[in-house]
Amino acid sequence: MRHFGHITPMARKDLFHQEPIEFSSASPAGTLAAALGATLYSPATRPALAADIRKQAGRGVVSMVLCLEDSISDSDVVDGEENLVRQFAILDAESEQGAEPPLLFIRVRTPEQIPDLVRRLGGTVRHLAGFVLPKFTESRGVAFLDAVAEAEARAGLSRLYAMPVLETPDLLHLETRVDALAGISRTVNRYRERVLALRLGVTDFCSVYGLRRTPDMTAYDVQIVAGVIADVVNVLSRADGTGFTVTGPVWEYFRSQQRLFKPQLRRSPFLEEGVEELRTALIEHDLDGLLREIELDRANGLLGKTCIHPAHVTPVHALSVVSHEEFSDAQDILRPERLGGGVMRSAYTNKMNEVKPHRAWAERTMLRAEVFGVAREEVGFVDLLTAGLQV
């Protein structure tokens, strides 16, 4: 699979200075963590789940979570588990015809579900990339991660990954946050090779204080949530080799609602002929706030995003593509002859590139360039959005 693999090779050639690489579930963990992109969540109870997965793969989705937790009722868990077994069998039969599904993860409720589901999936478990672990804390996390390791060993798999979700009140409450983060850090570091990425449960954070952001506000406008995100990145996503990929929070709006504030989506990228209609459509579907939040995710050290609607996938991926300017700066900073440091004017002559302070940024940018590609100099996110939405 590859990002923008759902558009034609000719369209990719026109859009990209450097095309996104192909990858699979067997690719290095660092590559997979960066490539998760817009991870689309779906209730495990959907009766045509296998068909849904194929459909979304054809629209550019490369990672999905099949949820047995908050997205379904307590009374539907047994039905959801049985449905997963049926749907994986359908996927397995179809894969024999050469069509591989996206990276698939199951979001469970308890550690005990993990080995039980792997046993029931049988040979079809080869299509499972791993598990999403809800309400992750130090005390709960060990049991979850041990269960993933046990299931992997019993099934004879090469690797089942885990994606813990950080969403408990002890992370939000100021008096317990430091200890909670330290405990999570100890746990995920103990299982470092298994933890693919950390996910943020911002909806759960808001629920602790009875909050819900509007379509006009990003997670970063809710200050108590922004503080938690900053502290999670501070402790768990450092650029010194000890950090993990932390993904962006869910954007929960996908229908037009009454707006309280003027649209935040700037007009300037849309002034070219034919794209004003796209801007209008994005605003009408409340995606202007999503675009702003994606930019803030990256500015705050997050990569990828939890999504609950297919309409959110292409905007996330379009804004994850590395611009030609970013790529040029990163290349200059990482040139071997500049290992000693120094400062120089960027090739675009609009900023200072300081080699040592900007090196970690450049390395992360080059990894993103590998999996999402580098846009041609004249190509912007509107072009990428348009190409993705036309499919």
Short mmCIF file of C-alpha atoms in Angstrom, two decimals:
data_model
loop_
_atom_site.label_atom_id
_atom_site.label_comp_id
_atom_site.label_asym_id
_atom_site.label_seq_id
_atom_site.Cartn_x
_atom_site.Cartn_y
_atom_site.Cartn_z
CA MET A 1 0.00 0.00 0.00
CA ARG A 2 1.02 3.62 -0.34
CA HIS A 3 -0.45 7.03 0.37
CA PHE A 4 -2.23 8.44 -2.68
CA GLY A 5 -2.01 4.98 -4.19
CA HIS A 6 -5.71 5.27 -5.02
CA ILE A 7 -5.08 7.95 -7.63
CA THR A 8 -3.59 7.22 -11.03
CA PRO A 9 0.19 7.01 -11.57
CA MET A 10 -0.07 9.93 -14.00
CA ALA A 11 -1.83 12.09 -11.39
CA ARG A 12 0.84 11.21 -8.81
CA LYS A 13 3.56 12.14 -11.26
CA ASP A 14 1.96 15.54 -11.76
CA LEU A 15 1.58 16.16 -8.02
CA PHE A 16 4.79 14.83 -6.50
CA HIS A 17 8.42 15.84 -6.68
CA GLN A 18 9.07 12.63 -4.70
CA GLU A 19 6.25 10.08 -4.60
CA PRO A 20 5.24 8.28 -1.38
CA ILE A 21 6.93 4.91 -0.92
CA GLU A 22 5.11 1.60 -0.87
CA PHE A 23 4.91 -0.13 2.51
CA SER A 24 3.26 -3.14 4.13
CA SER A 25 2.59 -4.55 7.59
CA ALA A 26 6.09 -6.05 7.39
CA SER A 27 7.77 -2.63 7.01
CA PRO A 28 9.90 -1.26 9.88
CA ALA A 29 7.91 0.01 12.86
CA GLY A 30 9.21 3.56 12.42
CA THR A 31 7.90 3.64 8.87
CA LEU A 32 4.51 2.25 9.87
CA ALA A 33 4.14 4.69 12.77
CA ALA A 34 4.78 7.65 10.46
CA ALA A 35 2.55 6.21 7.74
CA LEU A 36 -0.61 5.64 9.83
CA GLY A 37 -2.07 8.89 8.57
CA ALA A 38 -5.81 9.26 9.04
CA THR A 39 -6.73 6.17 11.08
CA LEU A 40 -10.40 5.55 10.39
CA TYR A 41 -12.46 4.07 13.24
CA SER A 42 -15.42 1.80 12.52
CA PRO A 43 -17.76 -0.06 14.89
CA ALA A 44 -16.99 -3.79 14.82
CA THR A 45 -20.70 -4.52 14.53
CA ARG A 46 -21.12 -3.22 10.97
CA PRO A 47 -22.73 -6.04 8.99
CA ALA A 48 -20.78 -5.34 5.77
CA LEU A 49 -17.50 -4.48 7.51
CA ALA A 50 -15.28 -6.33 5.02
CA ALA A 51 -16.90 -4.45 2.13
CA ASP A 52 -16.52 -1.18 4.05
CA ILE A 53 -12.82 -1.86 4.54
CA ARG A 54 -12.32 -2.52 0.82
CA LYS A 55 -14.29 0.59 -0.09
CA GLN A 56 -12.25 2.83 2.20
CA ALA A 57 -8.97 1.32 1.00
CA GLY A 58 -10.06 2.34 -2.50
CA ARG A 59 -10.46 5.90 -1.22
CA GLY A 60 -6.96 6.12 0.22
CA VAL A 61 -7.36 4.78 3.78
CA VAL A 62 -4.24 2.90 4.91
CA SER A 63 -5.10 2.24 8.58
CA MET A 64 -8.36 1.37 10.32
CA VAL A 65 -9.49 0.54 13.85
CA LEU A 66 -12.37 -1.91 14.28
CA CYS A 67 -13.86 -0.89 17.58
CA LEU A 68 -15.33 -3.10 20.30
CA GLU A 69 -15.19 -0.37 22.92
CA ASP A 70 -16.92 3.01 23.17
CA SER A 71 -18.40 2.99 19.66
CA ILE A 72 -20.74 0.08 20.47
CA SER A 73 -23.15 -0.72 23.29
CA ASP A 74 -22.11 -2.99 26.15
CA SER A 75 -24.78 -5.43 25.01
CA ASP A 76 -23.30 -5.63 21.50
CA VAL A 77 -19.79 -6.78 22.41
CA VAL A 78 -20.43 -10.49 21.84
CA ASP A 79 -22.07 -9.79 18.48
CA GLY A 80 -19.19 -7.51 17.56
CA GLU A 81 -16.61 -10.20 18.29
CA GLU A 82 -18.52 -12.77 16.24
CA ASN A 83 -18.88 -10.30 13.39
CA LEU A 84 -15.14 -9.64 13.36
CA VAL A 85 -14.44 -13.35 12.95
CA ARG A 86 -16.88 -13.52 10.01
CA GLN A 87 -15.59 -10.38 8.34
CA PHE A 88 -11.93 -11.39 8.63
CA ALA A 89 -12.82 -14.67 6.90
CA ILE A 90 -14.34 -12.66 4.04
CA LEU A 91 -11.25 -10.44 3.83
CA ASP A 92 -9.02 -13.49 3.82
CA ALA A 93 -10.91 -15.05 0.93
CA GLU A 94 -10.70 -11.83 -1.05
CA SER A 95 -6.98 -11.41 -0.34
CA GLU A 96 -6.31 -14.61 -2.23
CA GLN A 97 -7.24 -12.61 -5.30
CA GLY A 98 -4.40 -10.18 -4.55
CA ALA A 99 -6.23 -7.37 -2.75
CA GLU A 100 -4.58 -6.66 0.61
CA PRO A 101 -6.56 -4.65 3.21
CA PRO A 102 -5.24 -1.58 5.08
CA LEU A 103 -3.42 -1.91 8.38
CA LEU A 104 -6.17 -3.24 10.67
CA PHE A 105 -6.31 -2.87 14.44
CA ILE A 106 -8.97 -4.06 16.88
CA ARG A 107 -9.89 -1.84 19.80
CA VAL A 108 -10.69 -4.12 22.71
CA ARG A 109 -12.14 -3.51 26.16
CA THR A 110 -10.16 -5.97 28.30
CA PRO A 111 -6.82 -7.79 28.06
CA GLU A 112 -8.63 -11.15 28.05
CA GLN A 113 -10.25 -10.35 24.71
CA ILE A 114 -6.90 -10.21 22.94
CA PRO A 115 -5.75 -13.87 23.04
CA ASP A 116 -9.35 -15.03 22.72
CA LEU A 117 -9.90 -13.03 19.51
CA VAL A 118 -6.58 -14.14 18.03
CA ARG A 119 -7.52 -17.77 18.71
CA ARG A 120 -10.96 -17.36 17.12
CA LEU A 121 -9.58 -15.55 14.08
CA GLY A 122 -7.37 -18.51 13.29
CA GLY A 123 -5.38 -18.14 10.09
CA THR A 124 -7.17 -14.92 9.16
CA VAL A 125 -5.30 -13.17 11.96
CA ARG A 126 -2.53 -12.58 9.41
CA HIS A 127 -4.56 -9.54 8.30
CA LEU A 128 -4.44 -8.03 11.80
CA ALA A 129 -1.73 -5.46 12.50
CA GLY A 130 -2.44 -5.19 16.21
CA PHE A 131 -4.67 -3.89 18.98
CA VAL A 132 -5.73 -0.50 20.31
CA LEU A 133 -5.62 -0.46 24.11
CA PRO A 134 -8.16 1.90 25.73
CA LYS A 135 -7.83 3.93 28.91
CA PHE A 136 -4.17 3.04 29.17
CA THR A 137 -2.42 3.52 32.51
CA GLU A 138 0.60 1.91 34.11
CA SER A 139 -1.52 -0.54 36.11
CA ARG A 140 -3.79 -1.49 33.18
CA GLY A 141 -1.10 -1.29 30.52
CA VAL A 142 1.08 -4.19 31.63
CA ALA A 143 -1.81 -6.66 31.43
CA PHE A 144 -2.80 -5.38 27.99
CA LEU A 145 0.71 -5.51 26.56
CA ASP A 146 1.42 -8.94 28.06
CA ALA A 147 -1.79 -10.17 26.44
CA VAL A 148 -0.66 -8.89 23.03
CA ALA A 149 2.69 -10.65 23.43
CA GLU A 150 0.98 -13.87 24.53
CA ALA A 151 -1.44 -13.79 21.57
CA GLU A 152 1.38 -13.16 19.13
CA ALA A 153 3.41 -16.10 20.44
CA ARG A 154 0.47 -18.52 20.45
CA ALA A 155 -0.48 -17.60 16.88
CA GLY A 156 3.11 -17.81 15.65
CA LEU A 157 3.00 -14.28 14.26
CA SER A 158 6.06 -12.16 13.57
CA ARG A 159 4.57 -9.07 15.21
CA LEU A 160 1.33 -7.75 16.68
CA TYR A 161 1.56 -4.06 17.48
CA ALA A 162 -0.15 -2.12 20.25
CA MET A 163 -1.48 1.42 20.20
CA PRO A 164 -2.32 2.60 23.73
CA VAL A 165 -4.96 5.32 24.09
CA LEU A 166 -4.17 7.99 26.68
CA GLU A 167 -7.55 9.21 27.93
CA THR A 168 -7.92 8.69 31.69
CA PRO A 169 -8.78 11.40 34.26
CA ASP A 170 -5.45 11.01 36.08
CA LEU A 171 -3.77 12.49 32.99
CA LEU A 172 -6.12 15.45 33.05
CA HIS A 173 -6.01 16.20 36.79
CA LEU A 174 -3.05 18.37 37.61
CA GLU A 175 -2.23 16.70 40.92
CA THR A 176 -1.86 13.22 39.32
CA ARG A 177 -0.60 14.05 35.85
CA VAL A 178 3.14 13.84 36.49
CA ASP A 179 2.92 10.45 38.18
CA ALA A 180 0.51 9.14 35.53
CA LEU A 181 2.79 10.18 32.69
CA ALA A 182 5.83 8.72 34.43
CA GLY A 183 4.03 5.40 34.90
CA ILE A 184 2.92 5.29 31.26
CA SER A 185 6.46 6.11 30.18
CA ARG A 186 7.88 3.23 32.23
CA THR A 187 5.35 0.83 30.76
CA VAL A 188 5.65 1.73 27.08
CA ASN A 189 9.44 1.83 27.29
CA ARG A 190 9.44 -1.68 28.73
CA TYR A 191 7.52 -2.81 25.60
CA ARG A 192 9.09 -0.33 23.17
CA GLU A 193 9.37 -2.74 20.23
CA ARG A 194 5.66 -3.50 20.44
CA VAL A 195 4.21 0.01 20.86
CA LEU A 196 3.62 1.44 17.39
CA ALA A 197 2.10 4.77 18.42
CA LEU A 198 0.27 6.50 21.26
CA ARG A 199 -3.21 7.86 20.64
CA LEU A 200 -4.97 10.70 22.47
CA GLY A 201 -8.56 10.36 23.69
CA VAL A 202 -9.46 14.04 23.73
CA THR A 203 -13.21 13.36 23.83
CA ASP A 204 -12.68 11.50 27.12
CA PHE A 205 -10.51 14.36 28.38
CA CYS A 206 -13.32 16.82 27.69
CA SER A 207 -15.89 14.57 29.36
CA VAL A 208 -14.08 14.82 32.70
CA TYR A 209 -15.12 18.47 32.88
CA GLY A 210 -18.36 18.23 30.89
CA LEU A 211 -16.84 20.02 27.89
CA ARG A 212 -17.34 19.66 24.17
CA ARG A 213 -15.63 21.82 21.59
CA THR A 214 -17.70 23.33 18.77
CA PRO A 215 -16.88 23.01 15.05
CA ASP A 216 -15.28 26.44 15.24
CA MET A 217 -12.76 25.39 17.88
CA THR A 218 -9.81 23.03 17.77
CA ALA A 219 -8.59 20.89 20.64
CA TYR A 220 -5.91 23.52 21.21
CA ASP A 221 -8.57 26.17 21.92
CA VAL A 222 -9.71 24.15 24.94
CA GLN A 223 -6.89 25.12 27.24
CA ILE A 224 -7.20 22.29 29.74
CA VAL A 225 -6.91 19.80 26.86
CA ALA A 226 -4.08 21.71 25.18
CA GLY A 227 -2.13 21.50 28.43
CA VAL A 228 -2.44 17.72 28.55
CA ILE A 229 -1.38 17.35 24.91
CA ALA A 230 1.68 19.50 25.58
CA ASP A 231 2.66 17.41 28.60
CA VAL A 232 2.16 14.11 26.73
CA VAL A 233 4.46 15.31 23.96
CA ASN A 234 6.92 16.65 26.53
CA VAL A 235 7.30 13.29 28.27
CA LEU A 236 6.54 10.72 25.56
CA SER A 237 7.47 12.20 22.18
CA ARG A 238 10.91 13.70 22.60
CA ALA A 239 13.17 13.95 19.56
CA ASP A 240 16.19 12.48 21.36
CA GLY A 241 15.53 8.87 20.34
CA THR A 242 13.39 8.05 23.38
CA GLY A 243 10.11 9.37 22.00
CA PHE A 244 7.09 7.65 20.46
CA THR A 245 4.80 8.78 17.65
CA VAL A 246 1.77 10.51 19.20
CA THR A 247 -1.25 10.84 16.91
CA GLY A 248 -3.69 13.72 16.73
CA PRO A 249 -7.11 13.74 18.41
CA VAL A 250 -10.39 12.93 16.70
CA TRP A 251 -12.37 15.58 14.82
CA GLU A 252 -15.96 14.70 15.61
CA TYR A 253 -17.91 16.93 13.21
CA PHE A 254 -19.00 15.95 9.73
CA ARG A 255 -22.28 17.77 9.10
CA SER A 256 -23.12 21.40 8.54
CA GLN A 257 -24.20 23.24 11.67
CA GLN A 258 -24.93 26.84 12.55
CA ARG A 259 -21.64 28.73 12.70
CA LEU A 260 -20.82 31.03 15.60
CA PHE A 261 -17.67 32.56 14.13
CA LYS A 262 -16.53 33.51 10.65
CA PRO A 263 -14.86 30.72 8.67
CA GLN A 264 -11.23 30.22 9.63
CA LEU A 265 -10.14 28.80 6.26
CA ARG A 266 -8.14 31.49 4.45
CA ARG A 267 -9.19 32.43 0.93
CA SER A 268 -5.69 32.88 -0.51
CA PRO A 269 -4.93 29.20 -1.31
CA PHE A 270 -8.26 28.97 -3.13
CA LEU A 271 -8.05 31.96 -5.46
CA GLU A 272 -7.01 29.89 -8.47
CA GLU A 273 -9.77 29.25 -10.97
CA GLY A 274 -12.01 26.33 -10.10
CA VAL A 275 -11.07 25.82 -6.45
CA GLU A 276 -13.34 28.35 -4.73
CA GLU A 277 -16.08 25.72 -4.95
CA LEU A 278 -13.87 23.32 -3.01
CA ARG A 279 -13.32 25.92 -0.29
CA THR A 280 -17.07 26.47 -0.01
CA ALA A 281 -17.71 22.72 0.22
CA LEU A 282 -15.12 22.30 2.95
CA ILE A 283 -16.60 25.14 5.01
CA GLU A 284 -20.13 23.79 4.59
CA HIS A 285 -18.98 20.44 5.97
CA ASP A 286 -17.17 22.06 8.93
CA LEU A 287 -13.81 20.90 7.64
CA ASP A 288 -12.13 24.28 7.89
CA GLY A 289 -11.73 23.69 11.63
CA LEU A 290 -10.34 20.23 10.88
CA LEU A 291 -7.70 21.69 8.54
CA ARG A 292 -6.65 24.19 11.18
CA GLU A 293 -6.43 21.44 13.82
CA ILE A 294 -4.27 19.25 11.56
CA GLU A 295 -1.81 22.11 11.15
CA LEU A 296 -1.77 22.64 14.91
CA ASP A 297 -1.28 18.91 15.48
CA ARG A 298 1.92 18.98 13.46
CA ALA A 299 3.10 22.24 15.01
CA ASN A 300 2.69 20.60 18.43
CA GLY A 301 4.58 17.41 17.56
CA LEU A 302 1.71 15.06 16.61
CA LEU A 303 1.58 12.96 13.45
CA GLY A 304 -1.47 11.23 11.99
CA LYS A 305 -5.01 11.59 13.31
CA THR A 306 -7.93 9.60 14.65
CA CYS A 307 -10.88 9.89 12.24
CA ILE A 308 -14.49 8.83 12.60
CA HIS A 309 -15.71 9.85 9.13
CA PRO A 310 -14.29 9.05 5.67
CA ALA A 311 -14.58 12.71 4.65
CA HIS A 312 -11.72 13.51 7.05
CA VAL A 313 -9.18 11.17 5.48
CA THR A 314 -8.14 13.11 2.38
CA PRO A 315 -7.67 16.43 4.23
CA VAL A 316 -5.42 14.71 6.80
CA HIS A 317 -3.32 13.09 4.09
CA ALA A 318 -3.16 16.20 1.90
CA LEU A 319 -1.81 18.26 4.79
CA SER A 320 0.68 15.52 5.69
CA VAL A 321 2.48 15.76 2.36
CA VAL A 322 5.81 17.57 2.70
CA SER A 323 5.98 20.80 0.73
CA HIS A 324 8.82 21.36 -1.69
CA GLU A 325 10.02 24.20 0.54
CA GLU A 326 10.10 22.01 3.67
CA PHE A 327 11.94 19.31 1.74
CA SER A 328 14.50 21.78 0.42
CA ASP A 329 15.19 23.10 3.93
CA ALA A 330 15.47 19.59 5.41
CA GLN A 331 17.88 18.50 2.68
CA ASP A 332 20.10 21.53 3.25
CA ILE A 333 20.18 20.98 7.01
CA LEU A 334 21.07 17.29 6.70
CA ARG A 335 23.87 17.59 4.15
CA PRO A 336 26.91 15.58 5.39
CA GLU A 337 29.26 18.54 4.97
CA ARG A 338 27.17 20.48 7.51
CA LEU A 339 27.49 18.05 10.43
CA GLY A 340 29.62 20.61 12.23
CA GLY A 341 26.72 23.03 12.42
CA GLY A 342 26.36 26.56 11.21
CA VAL A 343 23.62 28.72 9.79
CA MET A 344 22.56 29.53 6.23
CA ARG A 345 19.80 31.23 4.32
CA SER A 346 17.19 28.85 2.94
CA ALA A 347 17.07 28.08 -0.77
CA TYR A 348 13.71 29.89 -0.81
CA THR A 349 15.53 32.94 0.67
CA ASN A 350 12.80 33.51 3.26
CA LYS A 351 14.19 32.03 6.48
CA MET A 352 17.26 31.04 8.47
CA ASN A 353 18.21 27.35 8.66
CA GLU A 354 20.37 26.66 11.71
CA VAL A 355 21.85 23.18 11.33
CA LYS A 356 22.07 21.88 14.90
CA PRO A 357 18.79 23.25 16.36
CA HIS A 358 16.81 22.33 13.23
CA ARG A 359 18.31 18.88 12.71
CA ALA A 360 15.65 16.91 14.61
CA TRP A 361 12.92 18.74 12.69
CA ALA A 362 14.68 17.94 9.41
CA GLU A 363 14.95 14.24 10.28
CA ARG A 364 11.25 14.03 11.11
CA THR A 365 10.41 15.92 7.93
CA MET A 366 12.41 13.47 5.81
CA LEU A 367 10.58 10.52 7.37
CA ARG A 368 7.25 12.19 6.60
CA ALA A 369 8.51 12.87 3.06
CA GLU A 370 9.26 9.19 2.65
CA VAL A 371 5.76 7.98 3.52
CA PHE A 372 3.60 10.91 2.33
CA GLY A 373 5.77 12.19 -0.50
CA VAL A 374 7.03 15.64 -1.46
CA ALA A 375 4.81 17.95 -3.48
CA ARG A 376 6.11 19.61 -6.62
CA GLU A 377 7.16 23.21 -6.16
CA GLU A 378 3.96 24.60 -7.67
CA VAL A 379 1.63 22.10 -5.98
CA GLY A 380 -0.26 23.06 -2.81
CA PHE A 381 -2.62 21.25 -0.47
CA VAL A 382 -5.63 22.33 -2.50
CA ASP A 383 -4.28 20.39 -5.48
CA LEU A 384 -3.72 17.35 -3.29
CA LEU A 385 -7.17 17.66 -1.77
CA THR A 386 -8.79 17.96 -5.16
CA ALA A 387 -6.97 14.93 -6.55
CA GLY A 388 -7.89 12.80 -3.55
CA LEU A 389 -11.54 13.89 -3.45
CA GLN A 390 -12.10 13.26 -7.14
CA VAL A 391 -11.51 9.51 -6.77
#
